[in-house]
Short mmCIF file of C-alpha atoms in Angstrom, two decimals:
data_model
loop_
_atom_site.label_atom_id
_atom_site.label_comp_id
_atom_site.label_asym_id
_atom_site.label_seq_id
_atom_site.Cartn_x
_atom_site.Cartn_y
_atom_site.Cartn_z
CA UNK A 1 5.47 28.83 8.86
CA UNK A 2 2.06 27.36 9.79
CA UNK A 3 -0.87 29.65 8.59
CA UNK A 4 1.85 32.44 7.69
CA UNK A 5 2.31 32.67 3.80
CA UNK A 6 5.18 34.56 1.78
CA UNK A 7 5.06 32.90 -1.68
CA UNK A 8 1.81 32.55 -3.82
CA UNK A 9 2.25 30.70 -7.25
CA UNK A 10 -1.05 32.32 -9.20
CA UNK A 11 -2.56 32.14 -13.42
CA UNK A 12 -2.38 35.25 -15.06
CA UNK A 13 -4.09 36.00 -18.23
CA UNK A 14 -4.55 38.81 -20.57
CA UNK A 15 -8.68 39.27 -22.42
CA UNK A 16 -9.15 37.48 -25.89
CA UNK A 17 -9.33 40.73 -28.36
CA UNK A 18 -12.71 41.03 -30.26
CA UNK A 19 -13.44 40.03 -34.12
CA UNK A 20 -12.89 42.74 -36.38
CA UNK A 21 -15.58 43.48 -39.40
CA UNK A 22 -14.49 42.93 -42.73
CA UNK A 23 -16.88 43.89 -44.53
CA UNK A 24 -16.45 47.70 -42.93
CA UNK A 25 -13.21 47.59 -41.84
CA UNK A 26 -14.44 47.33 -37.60
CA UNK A 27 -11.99 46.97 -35.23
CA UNK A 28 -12.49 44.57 -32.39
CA UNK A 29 -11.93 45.95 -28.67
CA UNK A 30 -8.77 45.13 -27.38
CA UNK A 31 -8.79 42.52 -23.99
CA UNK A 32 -8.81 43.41 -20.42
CA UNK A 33 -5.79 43.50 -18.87
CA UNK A 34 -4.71 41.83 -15.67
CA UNK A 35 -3.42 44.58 -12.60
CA UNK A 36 -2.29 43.49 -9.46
CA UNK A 37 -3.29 46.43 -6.45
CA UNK A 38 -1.37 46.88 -3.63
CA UNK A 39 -4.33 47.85 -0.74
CA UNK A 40 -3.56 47.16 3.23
CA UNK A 41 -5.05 44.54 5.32
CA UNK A 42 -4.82 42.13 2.51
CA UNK A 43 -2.89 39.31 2.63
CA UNK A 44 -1.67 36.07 0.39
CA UNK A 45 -3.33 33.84 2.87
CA UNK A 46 -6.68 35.69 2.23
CA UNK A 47 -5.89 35.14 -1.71
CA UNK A 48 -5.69 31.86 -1.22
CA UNK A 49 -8.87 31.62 0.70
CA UNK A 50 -11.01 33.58 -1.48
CA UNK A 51 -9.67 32.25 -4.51
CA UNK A 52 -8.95 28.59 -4.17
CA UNK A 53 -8.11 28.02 -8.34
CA UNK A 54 -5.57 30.84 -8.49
CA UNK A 55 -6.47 32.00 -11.70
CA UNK A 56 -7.22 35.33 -12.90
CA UNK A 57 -8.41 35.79 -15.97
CA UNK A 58 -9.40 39.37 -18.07
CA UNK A 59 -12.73 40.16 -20.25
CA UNK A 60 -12.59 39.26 -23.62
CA UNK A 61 -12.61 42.65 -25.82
CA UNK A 62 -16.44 43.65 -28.09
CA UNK A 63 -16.80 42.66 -31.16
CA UNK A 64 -16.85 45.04 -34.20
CA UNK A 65 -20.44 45.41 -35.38
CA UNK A 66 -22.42 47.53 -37.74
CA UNK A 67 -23.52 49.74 -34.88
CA UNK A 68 -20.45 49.89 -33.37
CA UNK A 69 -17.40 49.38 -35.79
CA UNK A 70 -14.62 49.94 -32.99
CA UNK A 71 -15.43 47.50 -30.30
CA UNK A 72 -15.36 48.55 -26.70
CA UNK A 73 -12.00 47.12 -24.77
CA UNK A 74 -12.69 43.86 -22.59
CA UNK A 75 -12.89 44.51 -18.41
CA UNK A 76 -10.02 44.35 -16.90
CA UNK A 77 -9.42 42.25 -13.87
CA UNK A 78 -7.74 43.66 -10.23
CA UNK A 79 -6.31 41.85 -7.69
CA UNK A 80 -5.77 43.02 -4.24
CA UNK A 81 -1.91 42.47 -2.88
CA UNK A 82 -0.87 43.05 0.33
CA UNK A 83 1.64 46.07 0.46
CA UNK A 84 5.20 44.89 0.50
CA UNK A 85 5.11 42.45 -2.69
CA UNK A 86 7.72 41.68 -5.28
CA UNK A 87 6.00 40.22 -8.46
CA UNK A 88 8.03 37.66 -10.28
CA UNK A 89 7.80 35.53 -13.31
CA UNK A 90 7.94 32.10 -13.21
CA UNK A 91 11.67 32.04 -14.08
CA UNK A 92 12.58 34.26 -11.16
CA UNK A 93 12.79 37.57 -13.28
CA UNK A 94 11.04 40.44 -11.43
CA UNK A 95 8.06 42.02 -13.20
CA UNK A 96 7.60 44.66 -10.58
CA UNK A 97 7.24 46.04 -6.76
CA UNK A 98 3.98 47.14 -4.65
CA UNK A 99 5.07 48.85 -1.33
CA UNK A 100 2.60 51.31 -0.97
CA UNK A 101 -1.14 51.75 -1.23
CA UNK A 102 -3.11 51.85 -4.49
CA UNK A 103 -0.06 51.32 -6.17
CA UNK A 104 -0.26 48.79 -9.43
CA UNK A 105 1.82 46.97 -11.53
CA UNK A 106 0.80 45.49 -15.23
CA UNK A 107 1.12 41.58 -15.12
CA UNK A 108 -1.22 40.68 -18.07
CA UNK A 109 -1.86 42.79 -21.25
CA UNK A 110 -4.90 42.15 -22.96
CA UNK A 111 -4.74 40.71 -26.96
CA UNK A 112 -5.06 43.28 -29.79
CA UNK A 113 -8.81 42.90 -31.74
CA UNK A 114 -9.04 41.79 -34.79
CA UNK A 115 -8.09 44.80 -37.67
CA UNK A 116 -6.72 44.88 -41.05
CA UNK A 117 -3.00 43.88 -39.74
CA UNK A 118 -4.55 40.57 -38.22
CA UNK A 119 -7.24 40.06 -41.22
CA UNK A 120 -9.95 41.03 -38.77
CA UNK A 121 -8.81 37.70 -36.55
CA UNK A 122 -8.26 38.77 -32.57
CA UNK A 123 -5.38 37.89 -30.60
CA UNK A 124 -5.11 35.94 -27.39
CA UNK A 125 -4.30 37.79 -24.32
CA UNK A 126 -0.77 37.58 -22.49
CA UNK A 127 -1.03 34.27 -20.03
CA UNK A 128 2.02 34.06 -17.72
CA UNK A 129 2.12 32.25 -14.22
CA UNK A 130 3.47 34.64 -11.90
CA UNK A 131 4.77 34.19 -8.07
CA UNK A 132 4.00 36.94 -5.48
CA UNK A 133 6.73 37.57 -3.22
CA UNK A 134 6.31 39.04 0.43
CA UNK A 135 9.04 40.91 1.86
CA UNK A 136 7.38 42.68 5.10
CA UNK A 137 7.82 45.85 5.60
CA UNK A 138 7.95 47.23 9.31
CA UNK A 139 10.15 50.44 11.03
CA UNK A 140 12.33 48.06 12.97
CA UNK A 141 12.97 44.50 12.37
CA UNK A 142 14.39 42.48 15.39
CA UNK A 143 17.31 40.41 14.09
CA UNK A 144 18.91 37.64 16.72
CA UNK A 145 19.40 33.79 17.25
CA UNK A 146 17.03 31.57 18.58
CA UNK A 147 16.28 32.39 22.37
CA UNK A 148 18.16 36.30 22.37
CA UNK A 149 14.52 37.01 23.85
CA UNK A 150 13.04 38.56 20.66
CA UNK A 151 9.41 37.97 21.43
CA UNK A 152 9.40 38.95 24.93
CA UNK A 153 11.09 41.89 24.02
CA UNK A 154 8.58 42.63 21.01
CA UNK A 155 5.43 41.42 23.82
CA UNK A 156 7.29 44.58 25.84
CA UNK A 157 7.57 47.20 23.71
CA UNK A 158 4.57 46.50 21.71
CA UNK A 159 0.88 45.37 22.06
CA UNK A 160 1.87 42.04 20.15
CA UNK A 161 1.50 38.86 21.48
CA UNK A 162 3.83 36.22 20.08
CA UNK A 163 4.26 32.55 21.65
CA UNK A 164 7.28 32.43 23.92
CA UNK A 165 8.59 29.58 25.36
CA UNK A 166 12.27 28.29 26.31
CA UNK A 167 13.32 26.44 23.52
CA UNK A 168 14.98 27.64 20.14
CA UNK A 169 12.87 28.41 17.56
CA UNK A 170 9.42 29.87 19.38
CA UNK A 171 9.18 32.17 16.40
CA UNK A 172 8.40 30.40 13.35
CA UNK A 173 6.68 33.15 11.28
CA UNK A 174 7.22 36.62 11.59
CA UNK A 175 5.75 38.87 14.30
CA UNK A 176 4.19 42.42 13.86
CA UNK A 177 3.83 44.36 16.99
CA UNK A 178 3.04 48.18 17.24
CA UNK A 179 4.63 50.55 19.78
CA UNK A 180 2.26 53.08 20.67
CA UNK A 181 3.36 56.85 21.09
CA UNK A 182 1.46 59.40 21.84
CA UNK A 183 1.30 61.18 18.83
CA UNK A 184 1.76 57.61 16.16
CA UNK A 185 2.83 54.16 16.26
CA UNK A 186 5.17 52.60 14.92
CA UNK A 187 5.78 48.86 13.60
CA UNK A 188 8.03 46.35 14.70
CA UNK A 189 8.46 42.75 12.81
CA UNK A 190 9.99 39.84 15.10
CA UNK A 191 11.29 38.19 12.82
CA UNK A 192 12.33 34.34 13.26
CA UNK A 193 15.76 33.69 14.89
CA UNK A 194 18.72 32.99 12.39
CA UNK A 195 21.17 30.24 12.56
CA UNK A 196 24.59 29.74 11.69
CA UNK A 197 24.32 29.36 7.53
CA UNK A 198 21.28 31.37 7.26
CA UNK A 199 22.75 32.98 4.35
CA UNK A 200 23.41 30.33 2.50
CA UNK A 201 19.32 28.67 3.27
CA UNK A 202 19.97 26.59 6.53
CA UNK A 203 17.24 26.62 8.48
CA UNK A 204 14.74 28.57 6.14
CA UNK A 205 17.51 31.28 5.77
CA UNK A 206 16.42 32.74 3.10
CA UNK A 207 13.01 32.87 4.20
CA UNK A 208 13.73 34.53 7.01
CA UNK A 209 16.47 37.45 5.51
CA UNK A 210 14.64 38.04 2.60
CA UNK A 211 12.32 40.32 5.48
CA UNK A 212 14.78 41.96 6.64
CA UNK A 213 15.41 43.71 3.90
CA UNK A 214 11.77 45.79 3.78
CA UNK A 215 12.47 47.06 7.12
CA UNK A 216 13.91 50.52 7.56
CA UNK A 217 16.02 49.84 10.47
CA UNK A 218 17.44 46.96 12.40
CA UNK A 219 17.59 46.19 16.35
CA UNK A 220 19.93 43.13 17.14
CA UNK A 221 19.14 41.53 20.47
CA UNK A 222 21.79 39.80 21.89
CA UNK A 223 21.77 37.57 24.82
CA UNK A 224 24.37 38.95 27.44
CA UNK A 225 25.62 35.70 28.83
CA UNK A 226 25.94 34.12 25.07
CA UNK A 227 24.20 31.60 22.76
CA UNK A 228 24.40 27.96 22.29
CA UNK A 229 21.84 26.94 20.21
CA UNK A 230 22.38 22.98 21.03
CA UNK A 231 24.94 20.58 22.91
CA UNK A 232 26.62 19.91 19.15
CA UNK A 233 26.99 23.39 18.30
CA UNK A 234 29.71 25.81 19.52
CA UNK A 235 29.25 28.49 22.36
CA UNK A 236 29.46 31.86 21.42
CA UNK A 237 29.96 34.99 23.67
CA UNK A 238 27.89 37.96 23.23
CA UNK A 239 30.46 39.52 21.35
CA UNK A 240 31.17 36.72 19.03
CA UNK A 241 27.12 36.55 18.41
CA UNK A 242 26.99 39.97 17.53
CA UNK A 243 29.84 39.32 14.94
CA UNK A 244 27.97 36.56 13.74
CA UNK A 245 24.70 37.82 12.92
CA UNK A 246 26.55 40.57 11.41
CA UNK A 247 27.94 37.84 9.06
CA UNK A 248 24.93 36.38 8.23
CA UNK A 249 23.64 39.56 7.06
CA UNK A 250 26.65 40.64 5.02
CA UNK A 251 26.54 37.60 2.82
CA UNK A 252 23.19 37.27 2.30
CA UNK A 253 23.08 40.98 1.06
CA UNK A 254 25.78 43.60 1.78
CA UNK A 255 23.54 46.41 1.64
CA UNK A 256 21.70 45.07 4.80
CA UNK A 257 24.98 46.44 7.12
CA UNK A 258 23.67 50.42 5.58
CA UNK A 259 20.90 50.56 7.68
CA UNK A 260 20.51 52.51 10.92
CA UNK A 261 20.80 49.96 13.61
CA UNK A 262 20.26 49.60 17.51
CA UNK A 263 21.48 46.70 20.06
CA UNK A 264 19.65 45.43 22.36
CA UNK A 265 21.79 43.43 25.41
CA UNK A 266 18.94 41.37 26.43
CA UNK A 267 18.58 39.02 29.91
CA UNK A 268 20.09 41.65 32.25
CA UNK A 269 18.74 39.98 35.25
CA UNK A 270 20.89 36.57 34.99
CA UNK A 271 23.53 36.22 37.49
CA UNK A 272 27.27 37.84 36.46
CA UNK A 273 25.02 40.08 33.36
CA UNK A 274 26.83 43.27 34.37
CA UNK A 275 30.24 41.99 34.29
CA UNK A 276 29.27 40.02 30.90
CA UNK A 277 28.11 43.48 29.84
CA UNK A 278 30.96 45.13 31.38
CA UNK A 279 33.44 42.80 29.11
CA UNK A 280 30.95 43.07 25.67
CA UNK A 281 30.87 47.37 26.23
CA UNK A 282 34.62 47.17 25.94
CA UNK A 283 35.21 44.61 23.03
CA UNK A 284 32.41 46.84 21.01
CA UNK A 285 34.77 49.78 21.70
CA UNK A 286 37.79 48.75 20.33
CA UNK A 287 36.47 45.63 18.43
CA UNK A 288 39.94 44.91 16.49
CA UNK A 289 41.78 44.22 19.43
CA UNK A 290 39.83 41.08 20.02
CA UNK A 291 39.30 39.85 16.41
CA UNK A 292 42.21 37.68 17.11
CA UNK A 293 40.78 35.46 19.25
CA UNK A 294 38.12 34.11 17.05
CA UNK A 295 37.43 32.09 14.09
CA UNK A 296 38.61 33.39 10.55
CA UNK A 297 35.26 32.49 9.27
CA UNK A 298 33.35 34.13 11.78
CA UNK A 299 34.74 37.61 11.37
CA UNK A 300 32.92 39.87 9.31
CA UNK A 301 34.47 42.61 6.29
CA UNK A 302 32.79 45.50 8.09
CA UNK A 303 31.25 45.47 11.62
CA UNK A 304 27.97 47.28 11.90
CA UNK A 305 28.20 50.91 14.12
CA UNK A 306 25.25 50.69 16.23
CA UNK A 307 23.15 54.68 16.53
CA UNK A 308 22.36 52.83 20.98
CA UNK A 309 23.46 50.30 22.90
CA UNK A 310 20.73 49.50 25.44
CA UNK A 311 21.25 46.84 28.28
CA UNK A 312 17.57 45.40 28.77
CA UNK A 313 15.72 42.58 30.77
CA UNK A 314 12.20 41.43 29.62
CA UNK A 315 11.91 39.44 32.60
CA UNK A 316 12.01 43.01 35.06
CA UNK A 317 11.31 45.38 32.33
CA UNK A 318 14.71 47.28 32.82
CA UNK A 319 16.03 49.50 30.17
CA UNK A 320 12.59 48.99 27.98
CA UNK A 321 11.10 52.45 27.78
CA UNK A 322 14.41 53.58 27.25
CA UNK A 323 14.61 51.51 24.11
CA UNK A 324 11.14 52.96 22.85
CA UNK A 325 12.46 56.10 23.30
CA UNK A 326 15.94 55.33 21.18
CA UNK A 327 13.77 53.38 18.29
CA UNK A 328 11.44 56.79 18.05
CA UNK A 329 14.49 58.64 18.30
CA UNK A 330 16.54 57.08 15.72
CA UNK A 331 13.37 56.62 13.04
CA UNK A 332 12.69 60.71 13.82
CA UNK A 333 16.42 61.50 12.65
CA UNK A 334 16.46 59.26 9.63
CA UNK A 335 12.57 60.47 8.86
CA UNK A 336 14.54 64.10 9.07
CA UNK A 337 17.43 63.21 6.55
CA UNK A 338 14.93 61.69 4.07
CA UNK A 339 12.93 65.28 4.34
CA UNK A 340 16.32 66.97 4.16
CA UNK A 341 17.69 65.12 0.68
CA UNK A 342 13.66 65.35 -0.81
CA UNK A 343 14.46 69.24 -0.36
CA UNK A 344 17.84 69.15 -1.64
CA UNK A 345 17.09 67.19 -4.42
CA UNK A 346 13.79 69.43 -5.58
CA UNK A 347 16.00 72.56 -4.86
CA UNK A 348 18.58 71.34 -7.35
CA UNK A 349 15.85 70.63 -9.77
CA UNK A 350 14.71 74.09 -9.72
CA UNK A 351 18.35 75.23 -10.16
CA UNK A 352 18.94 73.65 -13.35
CA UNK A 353 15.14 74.41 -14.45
CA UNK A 354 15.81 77.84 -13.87
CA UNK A 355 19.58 77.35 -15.35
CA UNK A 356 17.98 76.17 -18.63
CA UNK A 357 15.40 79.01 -18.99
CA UNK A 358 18.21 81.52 -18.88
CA UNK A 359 20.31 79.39 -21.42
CA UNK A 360 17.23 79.63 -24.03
CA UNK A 361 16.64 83.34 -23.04
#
């Protein structure tokens, strides 16, 4: 992953509530608490950086005094997050989610000041050590093996530049690239080519899925003459590959196959691509008629119904703006169902409001 981070192992700690007053009955301000901020153009790596120890640690809470029996609450501490973060404690349970801007999630409470309850002694704040978890989010996320031509095709279609070279595994942290239209852009993640097992952690699997899952929609690229991803491992068609990473995806997380998704039929300009393609456009049609011919374990439960097929070649830029015009298309459409369920939901709201009113009248 070189300079790329997705896990950051950080000290959390609640304020130190103040002493309480016997004498008058003062109660000590309670401690700061500890908030993590999602804000953009932050990232772990720059967490790291700017804070080498990892700690974070809230104000301690005033103490009670004769001018001021209720002491004022201790300062609480922020930290920046990038957007896109799952915040987990140290045993793996989830504390909380940041995916948009400004929004904040408790990971420290402060300790109560000393009162009557604690005979006037403060309490130590909550100390946990907590890991932040980065799942990227991006519109599209470009899901293939090693050497289906992801980067070129994200160089293409966006303003990205990713290394690309012709052996397996160019990619070795994820990509973001923006497509520019003329009214927005958009954002596309390259995200590091699976292998065979990736669901169950070979090769970084996990690593590697667990970012798929913040993107919105998914655009395989297959290569059309096949995959073989070295001389020990099997061949696989295009068909077969597209079954494959279809696989991968199921087990790692079911829910992964629900999302809108586009194919991309990449290195159109090799030698035999159109009768390759051809062969792949009619085993995609009627994909049950040729499930016999493979592997048990290679067949998925459910086979993913792709919104476009687009043939494509990096290499002569063939088929590419008609892929940017199927990615806008498809985002616009599911962008339009969102809009259309927000209204149905809010309109059935106001139904049973309204329902409710009449009941009492």
């Amino acid at each position: 992953y070189c300079s790329f981070i997705d896990d950051l192992r950080l000290y959390v700690r609640g304020g130190t509530g103040g002493m309480g007053y016997p004498r008058l009955g003062g109660e000590g301000g309670r401690g700061g608490d500890v908030w993590f901020v999602a804000q953009e153009r932050t990232t772990l790596k720059s967490i790291k950086d700017r804070y080498p120890q990892k700690r974070f640690v809230a104000g301690a809470g005033a103490n009670s005094s004769v001018r001021a029996l209720k002491g004022e609450k201790g300062k609480d501490c922020e930290v920046h997050v990038p957007l896109g973060i799952s915040v987990l404690c140290d045993d793996g349970k989830q504390i909380g989610e940041l995916n948009t801007a400004g929004e904040r999630c408790l990971v420290a409470r402060g300790g109560l000041g000393g009162s009557l309850a604690t005979n006037f002694l403060p309490c130590k704040g909550q100390r946990r050590i907590v890991h932040l978890d980065l799942k990227l989010i991006a519109d599209v996320g470009l899901v293939g093996f090693p050497n289906a031509g992801k980067s070129s095709l994200l160089s293409k279609v966006s303003h990205a530049k990713p290394e690309i070279a012709d052996y397996a595994f160019t990619t070795i942290k994820p990509e973001l690239g923006k497509i520019m239209y003329a009214d927005y852009k958009q954002v596309v993640a390259d995200l590091p080519g699976l292998i065979e097992g990736a669901h169950a952690n070979k090769g970084m699997g996990h690593k590697f899925l667990k970012h798929v899952e913040r993107t919105k929609q998914l655009l395989l690229v297959v290569d059309v003459s096949g995959f073989q991803l070295s001389f020990k491992t099997r061949f696989r068609t295009a068909f077969e590959t597209i079954l494959l990473l279809t696989k991968e995806l199921e087990l790692y997380k079911e829910e992964l196959l629900t999302k809108p998704a586009l194919l991309a039929i990449n290195k159109m300009d090799l030698p035999n691509a159109k009768d390759n393609l051809n062969e792949l456009m009619k085993q995609l049609q009627n994909p049950q008629d040729f499930l016999h011919l493979l592997q048990e374990d290679v067949i998925p439960e459910s086979t993913i119904k792709f919104k476009d097929i687009i043939p494509v070649s990096t290499c002569t830029g063939e088929g590419i703006e008609e892929l940017k015009t199927c990615i806008r298309k498809s985002l616009d459409e599911e962008a339009e169902k969102e809009n259309e369920d927000y209204r149905k939901k809010k309109l059935l709201l106001l139904r049973t409001s309204g329902d409710k009113q009449m009941n009492r009248g």
